[in-house]
Short mmCIF file of C-alpha atoms in Angstrom, two decimals:
data_model
loop_
_atom_site.label_atom_id
_atom_site.label_comp_id
_atom_site.label_asym_id
_atom_site.label_seq_id
_atom_site.Cartn_x
_atom_site.Cartn_y
_atom_site.Cartn_z
CA MET A 1 0.00 0.00 0.00
CA ALA A 2 1.30 3.46 -0.86
CA ARG A 3 2.52 5.45 2.16
CA VAL A 4 0.10 8.34 2.64
CA LEU A 5 0.63 9.07 6.35
CA THR A 6 3.62 10.13 8.41
CA PRO A 7 4.64 7.00 10.38
CA ARG A 8 3.56 7.12 14.02
CA ALA A 9 7.04 6.27 15.27
CA GLU A 10 8.52 9.12 13.25
CA ASP A 11 6.20 11.95 14.35
CA PHE A 12 3.08 10.99 16.33
CA PRO A 13 1.46 14.48 16.35
CA ARG A 14 1.96 14.82 12.59
CA TRP A 15 0.55 11.32 12.06
CA TYR A 16 -2.53 12.33 14.07
CA GLN A 17 -3.09 15.42 11.93
CA ASP A 18 -2.52 13.37 8.76
CA VAL A 19 -5.18 10.83 9.77
CA ILE A 20 -7.73 13.56 10.45
CA ALA A 21 -7.07 15.13 7.05
CA LYS A 22 -6.63 12.02 4.87
CA ALA A 23 -9.53 10.08 6.46
CA GLN A 24 -11.69 13.19 5.95
CA LEU A 25 -12.72 13.36 9.61
CA ALA A 26 -12.52 17.11 10.21
CA ASP A 27 -11.00 20.39 9.12
CA ASN A 28 -10.02 23.61 10.85
CA GLY A 29 -12.81 26.18 11.04
CA PRO A 30 -12.47 29.79 9.88
CA VAL A 31 -12.05 31.08 13.46
CA ARG A 32 -8.90 29.89 15.21
CA GLY A 33 -9.63 26.96 17.49
CA THR A 34 -12.87 25.91 15.81
CA MET A 35 -13.40 22.80 13.72
CA VAL A 36 -15.61 21.53 10.94
CA ILE A 37 -16.56 17.88 11.51
CA ARG A 38 -16.87 16.20 8.13
CA PRO A 39 -19.46 13.49 7.37
CA THR A 40 -17.06 10.60 8.06
CA GLY A 41 -16.15 12.00 11.47
CA TYR A 42 -19.70 13.04 12.29
CA ALA A 43 -21.02 9.56 11.49
CA ILE A 44 -18.70 8.18 14.18
CA TRP A 45 -19.86 10.88 16.62
CA GLU A 46 -23.49 9.98 15.88
CA ARG A 47 -22.75 6.36 16.78
CA MET A 48 -21.09 7.54 19.99
CA GLN A 49 -24.14 9.66 20.77
CA ALA A 50 -26.54 6.80 20.14
CA GLU A 51 -24.64 4.32 22.33
CA MET A 52 -24.16 6.86 25.12
CA ASP A 53 -27.72 8.16 24.95
CA ASP A 54 -29.14 4.67 25.36
CA ARG A 55 -27.04 4.11 28.47
CA ILE A 56 -27.86 7.52 29.94
CA LYS A 57 -31.58 6.84 29.57
CA VAL A 58 -31.24 3.41 31.15
CA ALA A 59 -29.60 5.22 34.09
CA GLY A 60 -32.82 7.25 34.42
CA ALA A 61 -31.79 10.66 33.05
CA GLU A 62 -33.99 12.56 30.58
CA ASN A 63 -32.79 14.82 27.79
CA ALA A 64 -33.52 18.54 27.88
CA TYR A 65 -32.01 21.67 26.36
CA PHE A 66 -30.80 24.89 28.01
CA PRO A 67 -29.68 28.21 26.49
CA LEU A 68 -26.32 28.83 24.85
CA PHE A 69 -26.15 32.29 26.44
CA ILE A 70 -25.81 32.57 30.22
CA PRO A 71 -25.96 35.85 32.20
CA GLU A 72 -22.48 36.64 33.47
CA SER A 73 -23.91 37.15 36.96
CA TYR A 74 -24.90 33.47 37.12
CA LEU A 75 -21.28 32.34 36.95
CA ARG A 76 -20.28 34.78 39.65
CA ARG A 77 -22.61 33.17 42.17
CA GLU A 78 -20.22 30.24 42.63
CA ALA A 79 -16.81 31.83 43.21
CA GLU A 80 -14.61 28.79 42.57
CA HIS A 81 -16.55 27.98 39.40
CA VAL A 82 -16.12 31.40 37.78
CA GLU A 83 -12.49 31.56 38.84
CA GLY A 84 -11.83 28.18 37.23
CA PHE A 85 -13.43 29.15 33.93
CA SER A 86 -12.57 32.86 33.63
CA PRO A 87 -9.52 32.40 31.35
CA GLU A 88 -11.60 30.34 28.90
CA LEU A 89 -14.79 32.41 28.73
CA ALA A 90 -16.17 33.95 25.56
CA VAL A 91 -18.27 36.97 26.60
CA VAL A 92 -20.85 38.78 24.45
CA THR A 93 -21.12 42.50 25.21
CA HIS A 94 -23.11 43.72 22.19
CA GLY A 95 -26.24 42.43 20.49
CA GLY A 96 -28.62 43.96 17.97
CA GLY A 97 -26.23 46.84 17.42
CA LYS A 98 -26.36 47.90 21.10
CA GLN A 99 -24.31 47.32 24.20
CA LEU A 100 -26.02 44.79 26.44
CA ALA A 101 -27.15 45.89 29.88
CA GLU A 102 -25.42 42.78 31.26
CA PRO A 103 -22.74 40.80 29.40
CA VAL A 104 -23.66 37.21 28.58
CA VAL A 105 -21.30 34.26 28.55
CA VAL A 106 -21.30 31.65 25.78
CA ARG A 107 -21.72 28.51 27.85
CA PRO A 108 -18.50 26.78 28.86
CA THR A 109 -20.66 24.29 30.84
CA SER A 110 -24.19 24.61 32.21
CA GLU A 111 -24.12 24.06 35.99
CA THR A 112 -25.17 27.66 36.58
CA VAL A 113 -28.09 27.98 34.17
CA ILE A 114 -29.39 24.50 34.98
CA GLY A 115 -29.02 25.26 38.68
CA GLU A 116 -31.25 28.30 38.22
CA PHE A 117 -34.01 26.16 36.74
CA MET A 118 -33.56 23.31 39.19
CA ALA A 119 -34.32 25.84 41.93
CA LYS A 120 -37.49 26.78 40.07
CA TRP A 121 -38.65 23.21 39.41
CA ILE A 122 -37.86 21.56 42.76
CA ASP A 123 -40.21 22.15 45.67
CA SER A 124 -40.42 18.92 47.61
CA TYR A 125 -38.51 15.71 48.25
CA ARG A 126 -41.06 14.14 45.87
CA ASP A 127 -39.41 16.08 43.01
CA LEU A 128 -36.09 14.33 43.67
CA PRO A 129 -33.98 12.98 42.21
CA LEU A 130 -34.11 15.29 39.18
CA LEU A 131 -31.99 13.66 36.47
CA LEU A 132 -31.23 15.75 33.36
CA ASN A 133 -28.90 15.46 30.37
CA GLN A 134 -28.35 17.66 27.35
CA TRP A 135 -26.51 17.21 24.06
CA ALA A 136 -25.05 20.56 23.10
CA ASN A 137 -22.04 22.60 22.05
CA VAL A 138 -19.88 24.56 24.48
CA VAL A 139 -17.19 27.20 24.08
CA ARG A 140 -13.91 27.35 26.00
CA TRP A 141 -11.36 29.68 24.43
CA GLU A 142 -8.29 27.53 23.79
CA LEU A 143 -4.80 29.02 23.50
CA ARG A 144 -3.29 25.85 21.97
CA PRO A 145 -6.06 24.16 19.96
CA ARG A 146 -5.84 20.70 18.44
CA ILE A 147 -8.73 19.15 16.49
CA PHE A 148 -10.95 16.93 18.66
CA LEU A 149 -8.60 17.16 21.65
CA ARG A 150 -8.85 20.85 22.48
CA THR A 151 -10.98 23.19 20.40
CA SER A 152 -12.64 26.47 21.33
CA GLU A 153 -16.02 24.99 20.45
CA PHE A 154 -16.82 21.31 20.84
CA LEU A 155 -19.80 18.98 21.06
CA TRP A 156 -20.66 17.02 24.17
CA GLN A 157 -23.27 15.70 26.52
CA GLU A 158 -23.53 17.14 30.01
CA GLY A 159 -25.61 15.56 32.74
CA HIS A 160 -26.89 17.48 35.77
CA THR A 161 -28.75 15.93 38.67
CA ALA A 162 -30.17 16.94 42.06
CA HIS A 163 -30.66 14.55 44.99
CA ALA A 164 -32.04 14.55 48.51
CA THR A 165 -28.89 13.16 50.13
CA GLU A 166 -25.15 13.18 49.66
CA ALA A 167 -25.14 9.38 49.53
CA ASP A 168 -27.70 9.33 46.71
CA ALA A 169 -25.75 11.95 44.73
CA ARG A 170 -22.51 10.01 45.19
CA ALA A 171 -24.13 6.74 44.14
CA TYR A 172 -25.51 8.35 40.99
CA ALA A 173 -22.19 9.98 40.03
CA ARG A 174 -20.62 6.51 40.40
CA LYS A 175 -23.45 4.89 38.42
CA ILE A 176 -22.76 7.22 35.48
CA LEU A 177 -19.02 6.65 35.84
CA HIS A 178 -19.24 2.88 35.64
CA GLU A 179 -22.54 1.88 33.99
CA VAL A 180 -22.56 4.59 31.32
CA TYR A 181 -19.03 5.82 30.69
CA GLU A 182 -16.82 2.86 31.55
CA ASP A 183 -19.23 0.39 29.97
CA PHE A 184 -19.31 2.40 26.74
CA MET A 185 -15.58 3.12 26.56
CA VAL A 186 -14.49 -0.44 27.24
CA GLY A 187 -17.31 -2.31 25.51
CA VAL A 188 -17.83 -0.11 22.44
CA LEU A 189 -14.77 2.12 22.01
CA GLY A 190 -12.52 -0.80 22.95
CA ILE A 191 -10.41 1.50 25.15
CA PRO A 192 -9.37 -0.06 28.50
CA VAL A 193 -9.82 3.08 30.60
CA LEU A 194 -8.32 3.56 34.04
CA VAL A 195 -11.05 4.79 36.38
CA GLY A 196 -10.03 6.83 39.41
CA ARG A 197 -10.42 9.92 41.55
CA LYS A 198 -8.89 13.28 40.70
CA THR A 199 -6.74 15.03 43.28
CA ALA A 200 -7.98 18.25 44.87
CA GLY A 201 -5.72 20.19 42.50
CA GLU A 202 -7.25 18.54 39.43
CA ARG A 203 -10.91 18.73 40.46
CA PHE A 204 -13.59 20.40 38.36
CA ALA A 205 -14.08 24.01 39.45
CA GLY A 206 -16.76 24.05 42.17
CA ALA A 207 -16.85 20.27 42.69
CA THR A 208 -16.25 18.42 45.94
CA ASN A 209 -15.04 15.33 44.09
CA THR A 210 -14.21 14.45 40.48
CA TYR A 211 -13.98 10.95 39.03
CA THR A 212 -12.12 10.42 35.76
CA LEU A 213 -11.62 7.85 32.99
CA GLU A 214 -8.11 7.90 31.53
CA GLY A 215 -7.01 6.18 28.35
CA MET A 216 -3.44 5.53 27.21
CA MET A 217 -2.79 6.71 23.68
CA GLY A 218 -0.44 5.09 21.18
CA ASP A 219 2.49 7.30 22.24
CA GLY A 220 2.11 6.47 25.94
CA LYS A 221 0.45 9.75 26.92
CA ALA A 222 -2.84 9.91 28.82
CA LEU A 223 -6.12 11.34 27.61
CA GLN A 224 -9.00 12.19 29.93
CA LEU A 225 -12.01 10.72 28.15
CA GLY A 226 -14.78 11.64 30.58
CA THR A 227 -15.49 12.91 34.09
CA SER A 228 -18.24 12.62 36.67
CA HIS A 229 -18.45 15.16 39.50
CA GLU A 230 -20.00 15.39 42.92
CA LEU A 231 -20.83 19.06 43.46
CA GLY A 232 -21.87 18.69 47.10
CA GLN A 233 -24.21 21.54 48.03
CA ASN A 234 -22.03 24.28 46.51
CA PHE A 235 -24.30 25.04 43.56
CA ALA A 236 -27.45 24.31 45.57
CA ARG A 237 -26.48 27.08 48.00
CA ALA A 238 -25.44 29.45 45.21
CA PHE A 239 -28.72 28.97 43.33
CA ASP A 240 -31.00 28.22 46.30
CA ILE A 241 -31.87 24.69 45.14
CA THR A 242 -33.94 23.68 48.17
CA TYR A 243 -36.70 21.20 48.86
CA SER A 244 -39.13 20.52 51.68
CA SER A 245 -38.18 17.26 53.35
CA ALA A 246 -40.57 14.52 54.45
CA THR A 247 -40.50 16.07 57.93
CA GLY A 248 -41.38 19.53 56.62
CA GLY A 249 -37.94 21.19 56.89
CA GLN A 250 -36.15 23.10 54.12
CA GLU A 251 -33.02 21.36 52.86
CA HIS A 252 -30.45 22.12 50.18
CA ALA A 253 -30.19 19.50 47.44
CA TRP A 254 -27.00 17.64 46.59
CA THR A 255 -26.01 17.89 42.92
CA THR A 256 -23.82 16.16 40.34
CA SER A 257 -22.61 16.86 36.83
CA TRP A 258 -20.87 14.64 34.30
CA GLY A 259 -19.75 14.86 30.68
CA THR A 260 -18.04 13.37 27.65
CA SER A 261 -17.27 15.09 24.36
CA THR A 262 -15.92 14.89 20.81
CA ARG A 263 -12.55 14.48 22.53
CA MET A 264 -13.43 10.77 22.42
CA LEU A 265 -12.91 10.94 18.64
CA GLY A 266 -9.35 12.04 19.24
CA GLY A 267 -8.93 9.20 21.71
CA LEU A 268 -10.29 6.72 19.18
CA ILE A 269 -7.73 7.84 16.59
CA MET A 270 -4.73 7.84 18.93
CA CYS A 271 -5.57 4.63 20.79
CA HIS A 272 -6.40 2.33 17.87
CA GLY A 273 -4.96 3.99 14.76
CA ASP A 274 -1.96 2.61 12.89
CA ASP A 275 0.30 3.71 10.05
CA ASN A 276 -2.49 3.03 7.54
CA GLY A 277 -5.05 5.25 9.32
CA LEU A 278 -8.04 4.72 11.56
CA ARG A 279 -9.09 1.39 12.99
CA VAL A 280 -12.69 1.72 14.17
CA PRO A 281 -13.98 -0.90 16.63
CA PRO A 282 -16.77 -2.89 14.94
CA ARG A 283 -19.42 -2.14 17.59
CA LEU A 284 -18.86 1.59 17.04
CA ALA A 285 -18.27 1.64 13.28
CA PRO A 286 -20.94 3.40 11.18
CA VAL A 287 -19.78 1.09 8.34
CA GLN A 288 -18.88 -2.34 9.66
CA ALA A 289 -18.50 -4.12 6.32
CA TYR A 290 -17.58 -2.32 3.10
CA VAL A 291 -18.54 -4.25 -0.05
CA MET A 292 -16.34 -3.23 -2.97
CA ILE A 293 -16.62 -4.08 -6.66
CA VAL A 294 -13.08 -4.51 -7.93
CA LYS A 295 -14.10 -4.50 -11.59
CA ASP A 296 -17.51 -5.16 -13.07
CA SER A 297 -17.72 -7.96 -15.60
CA ASP A 298 -19.14 -11.44 -15.97
CA GLY A 299 -18.30 -13.56 -12.94
CA GLY A 300 -19.17 -16.88 -14.53
CA ALA A 301 -21.79 -19.12 -12.95
CA LEU A 302 -22.53 -16.56 -10.21
CA GLY A 303 -23.49 -13.87 -12.73
CA SER A 304 -22.14 -10.35 -12.99
CA VAL A 305 -19.77 -8.96 -10.35
CA ALA A 306 -22.14 -6.07 -9.65
CA GLY A 307 -25.06 -8.42 -9.16
CA ALA A 308 -23.12 -10.72 -6.83
CA ALA A 309 -21.81 -7.75 -4.81
CA SER A 310 -25.32 -6.33 -4.45
CA LYS A 311 -26.59 -9.68 -3.16
CA LEU A 312 -23.78 -9.85 -0.62
CA ARG A 313 -24.53 -6.30 0.51
CA ASP A 314 -28.20 -7.17 1.03
CA ALA A 315 -27.41 -10.43 2.83
CA LEU A 316 -25.05 -8.64 5.23
CA ARG A 317 -27.63 -5.94 5.86
CA ASP A 318 -30.27 -8.59 6.55
CA ALA A 319 -27.89 -10.14 9.10
CA GLY A 320 -27.79 -6.83 11.02
CA VAL A 321 -24.45 -5.58 9.69
CA ARG A 322 -24.04 -1.86 8.91
CA VAL A 323 -22.92 -2.02 5.27
CA GLY A 324 -21.25 0.37 2.86
CA PHE A 325 -21.19 -0.23 -0.89
CA ASP A 326 -18.56 0.92 -3.37
CA ASP A 327 -19.33 0.45 -7.06
CA ARG A 328 -17.14 3.32 -8.32
CA VAL A 329 -15.40 1.22 -10.95
CA ASP A 330 -14.33 4.37 -12.82
CA THR A 331 -11.95 5.11 -9.91
CA PRO A 332 -8.80 2.94 -9.58
CA PHE A 333 -9.39 0.14 -7.09
CA GLY A 334 -6.09 0.76 -5.27
CA ARG A 335 -7.10 4.32 -4.47
CA ARG A 336 -10.46 3.16 -3.14
CA ALA A 337 -8.84 0.46 -1.01
CA VAL A 338 -6.42 2.98 0.53
CA ASP A 339 -9.35 5.28 1.30
CA ALA A 340 -11.20 2.43 3.03
CA GLU A 341 -8.08 1.61 5.07
CA LEU A 342 -7.71 5.26 6.11
CA LYS A 343 -11.32 5.44 7.29
CA GLY A 344 -10.91 2.29 9.33
CA TYR A 345 -13.78 0.17 8.05
CA PRO A 346 -13.45 -3.04 10.11
CA VAL A 347 -14.04 -5.46 7.20
CA ARG A 348 -13.87 -5.11 3.42
CA VAL A 349 -15.55 -7.58 1.12
CA GLU A 350 -13.87 -7.32 -2.27
CA VAL A 351 -15.75 -8.80 -5.23
CA GLY A 352 -13.87 -9.14 -8.51
CA PRO A 353 -14.28 -11.27 -11.66
CA ARG A 354 -11.34 -13.59 -11.02
CA ASP A 355 -12.34 -14.53 -7.44
CA LEU A 356 -16.01 -14.69 -8.32
CA ALA A 357 -15.30 -17.11 -11.14
CA ALA A 358 -13.83 -19.40 -8.47
CA GLY A 359 -16.93 -18.90 -6.32
CA ASN A 360 -15.22 -16.58 -3.83
CA ALA A 361 -15.08 -13.05 -2.50
CA VAL A 362 -12.08 -11.71 -0.57
CA VAL A 363 -12.61 -10.74 3.09
CA VAL A 364 -10.07 -8.15 4.30
CA ARG A 365 -9.79 -7.44 8.04
CA ARG A 366 -8.63 -3.98 9.06
CA THR A 367 -7.10 -5.03 12.38
CA ASP A 368 -4.34 -7.15 10.89
CA GLY A 369 -4.65 -6.54 7.13
CA SER A 370 -5.32 -10.21 6.41
CA LYS A 371 -6.94 -11.06 3.07
CA THR A 372 -8.83 -14.35 2.82
CA PRO A 373 -10.72 -15.80 -0.15
CA VAL A 374 -14.10 -16.99 1.21
CA ALA A 375 -16.78 -18.97 -0.61
CA VAL A 376 -19.66 -16.59 -1.39
CA PRO A 377 -22.24 -18.56 0.68
CA ASP A 378 -19.92 -18.30 3.73
CA VAL A 379 -19.16 -14.57 3.52
CA VAL A 380 -21.86 -13.40 5.95
CA SER A 381 -20.91 -15.84 8.70
CA ARG A 382 -17.20 -15.09 8.20
CA VAL A 383 -17.83 -11.33 8.43
CA LEU A 384 -19.91 -11.68 11.60
CA ALA A 385 -17.17 -13.76 13.22
CA ALA A 386 -14.50 -11.26 12.17
CA LEU A 387 -16.43 -8.31 13.61
CA GLU A 388 -16.80 -10.02 16.98
CA ALA A 389 -13.19 -11.15 17.13
CA ASP A 390 -11.71 -7.85 15.99
CA GLN A 391 -13.65 -5.84 18.57
CA GLN A 392 -11.87 -7.89 21.23
CA THR A 393 -8.54 -7.70 19.42
CA LEU A 394 -8.49 -3.90 19.46
CA HIS A 395 -9.28 -3.81 23.18
CA ASP A 396 -6.65 -6.44 23.97
CA GLU A 397 -3.96 -4.66 21.93
CA ALA A 398 -4.68 -1.39 23.74
CA LEU A 399 -4.61 -3.13 27.12
CA ALA A 400 -1.32 -4.84 26.29
CA LEU A 401 0.20 -1.47 25.34
CA ARG A 402 -0.98 0.10 28.61
CA GLU A 403 0.41 -2.76 30.70
CA SER A 404 3.74 -2.74 28.87
CA ARG A 405 4.18 1.00 29.34
CA THR A 406 3.05 1.32 32.95
CA VAL A 407 5.73 0.94 35.61
CA GLU A 408 5.67 0.68 39.41
CA VAL A 409 8.03 3.14 41.10
CA SER A 410 8.66 4.20 44.68
CA SER A 411 9.58 7.88 44.35
CA LEU A 412 8.32 11.05 42.71
CA ALA A 413 11.59 11.49 40.81
CA ASP A 414 11.28 8.02 39.28
CA ALA A 415 7.62 8.67 38.41
CA ILE A 416 8.48 11.88 36.57
CA GLU A 417 11.26 10.12 34.67
CA ALA A 418 9.00 7.18 33.74
CA SER A 419 6.35 9.57 32.45
CA SER A 420 8.53 10.37 29.46
CA THR A 421 7.59 7.02 27.92
CA GLY A 422 4.32 5.98 29.61
CA TRP A 423 2.53 5.90 32.94
CA ALA A 424 3.95 5.54 36.43
CA ARG A 425 2.25 4.15 39.52
CA VAL A 426 3.67 5.54 42.76
CA PRO A 427 2.41 5.68 46.36
CA TRP A 428 0.39 8.88 46.78
CA SER A 429 2.16 9.33 50.11
CA GLN A 430 5.39 9.88 48.13
CA VAL A 431 3.79 12.64 46.05
CA GLY A 432 1.18 14.69 47.92
CA PRO A 433 0.15 18.21 46.91
CA ALA A 434 3.73 19.53 47.01
CA GLY A 435 5.03 16.73 44.80
CA GLU A 436 2.08 17.19 42.46
CA ALA A 437 3.03 20.85 41.97
CA GLU A 438 6.65 19.82 41.30
CA ALA A 439 5.53 17.31 38.68
CA ASN A 440 3.22 19.86 37.05
CA GLY A 441 6.20 22.17 36.62
CA LYS A 442 7.82 19.45 34.52
CA GLY A 443 4.77 18.80 32.33
CA VAL A 444 3.61 15.74 34.28
CA THR A 445 0.25 15.45 36.03
CA VAL A 446 -1.37 13.11 38.52
CA ARG A 447 -4.00 11.58 36.28
CA CYS A 448 -5.90 9.97 39.15
CA LEU A 449 -5.74 8.20 42.49
CA VAL A 450 -6.73 4.56 42.84
CA ARG A 451 -6.61 1.96 45.57
CA ALA A 452 -3.88 -0.67 45.44
CA ASP A 453 -6.37 -3.11 43.91
CA GLY A 454 -7.29 -0.59 41.18
CA SER A 455 -10.71 0.35 42.58
CA VAL A 456 -11.93 3.93 43.00
CA PRO A 457 -11.32 5.47 46.44
CA ASP A 458 -13.99 7.34 48.39
CA SER A 459 -11.48 9.92 49.61
CA GLU A 460 -7.96 11.03 48.80
CA ASP A 461 -7.22 10.67 52.53
CA GLU A 462 -7.56 6.88 52.40
CA PRO A 463 -4.32 5.09 53.34
CA ASP A 464 -2.12 3.33 50.77
CA LEU A 465 -3.52 5.09 47.71
CA VAL A 466 -1.66 4.86 44.40
CA ALA A 467 -1.11 7.91 42.20
CA VAL A 468 -0.89 7.42 38.43
CA LEU A 469 1.35 10.03 36.81
CA ALA A 470 1.72 10.72 33.10
CA ARG A 471 2.13 13.34 30.45
CA ALA A 472 -1.26 14.09 28.95
CA TYR A 473 -3.12 15.74 26.10
#
């Protein structure tokens, strides 16, 4: 295959940009830091949305929509929140040709505006829990943008909930963390995420606790793929989210928020991609099997190539496979095959006159590049088996990479050194807030805290916690 991408080992950031461009996933927008998501990239995002949305609804949350513009005064009600977001805010001061009486912020996140309406909608303990989610765009002005990873405008879902007790809020934040996010990322994205607790220095602005899901990318760096936050009663106090309890008293609610974004597309590229482009896990792929006519002519006893390819397409579709069809015989086949490789279609079914005359089609698997002649009646079963196997293969390869590039160390200095090539696990007692600040000064962050057995701690004050340090996107 002709080399169309910079090799990953030669220049990983350039390879990443090459994949985005050559696979036609996205382009830079006209305003610095914005992006245009092209149909190929948006189709993957739609699949992400669908899988996530199903899980969010099973968890009990309902979709709603809140305004893009938020009064600046709303953000100022929660001091830590506005301080955390101030450097990233886009503020509108004029509208309709006039200066606005009060500036409005283009939403960086919606805790404040949703908090205002939660206060309006909640009266009694019978109104709780209130479980909301919205699919939207947000704006955070980025100084060093990179498509999908950090853009000034991006797409995401953000969940916001209110509960009667701290225990209920914590349980729900954990439910989203594990049953929605981790289940989706491991089972559909094929990314073996590390799930843990952020340190106080890395918490979401205004939260009392932040949980995170971290993935290792192909170059050994970490990428935060999603977060779930306990907000305590901070926003409930700021926005007067109160309810009458069963005993008749007035209580402040306990709230959570949680989100994932188009950053997951960047994670998909960098976790599974290879020197030939994207490799999309079959359960996620908008096109799972791509039927291609090599050249249309008489295929012997099985009829024309086009006719046989159409029948295979229909049979795959009837078997529940998401199918693409390429009959562009006026375009060189090699160019079309390279394009399919770049876009990461899990399986190609190539139908040409020579193979068809022998009663076969060629099944090409994206994970390993293998090409196997398969008798036409067996193509559907072979494709289904390949899709199932290759979903697991991508996960297992990513897990093997993470395990091979994660080391156990006993000191902060060793952890910082190890972070140049992967992740380091070190006792949190050897790091602490002072050590965390030292690491940050060298471009290394504490990605999360976990217990020795890998489970998520309830507090960063638990004994024997492990800190995972890495360089990150």
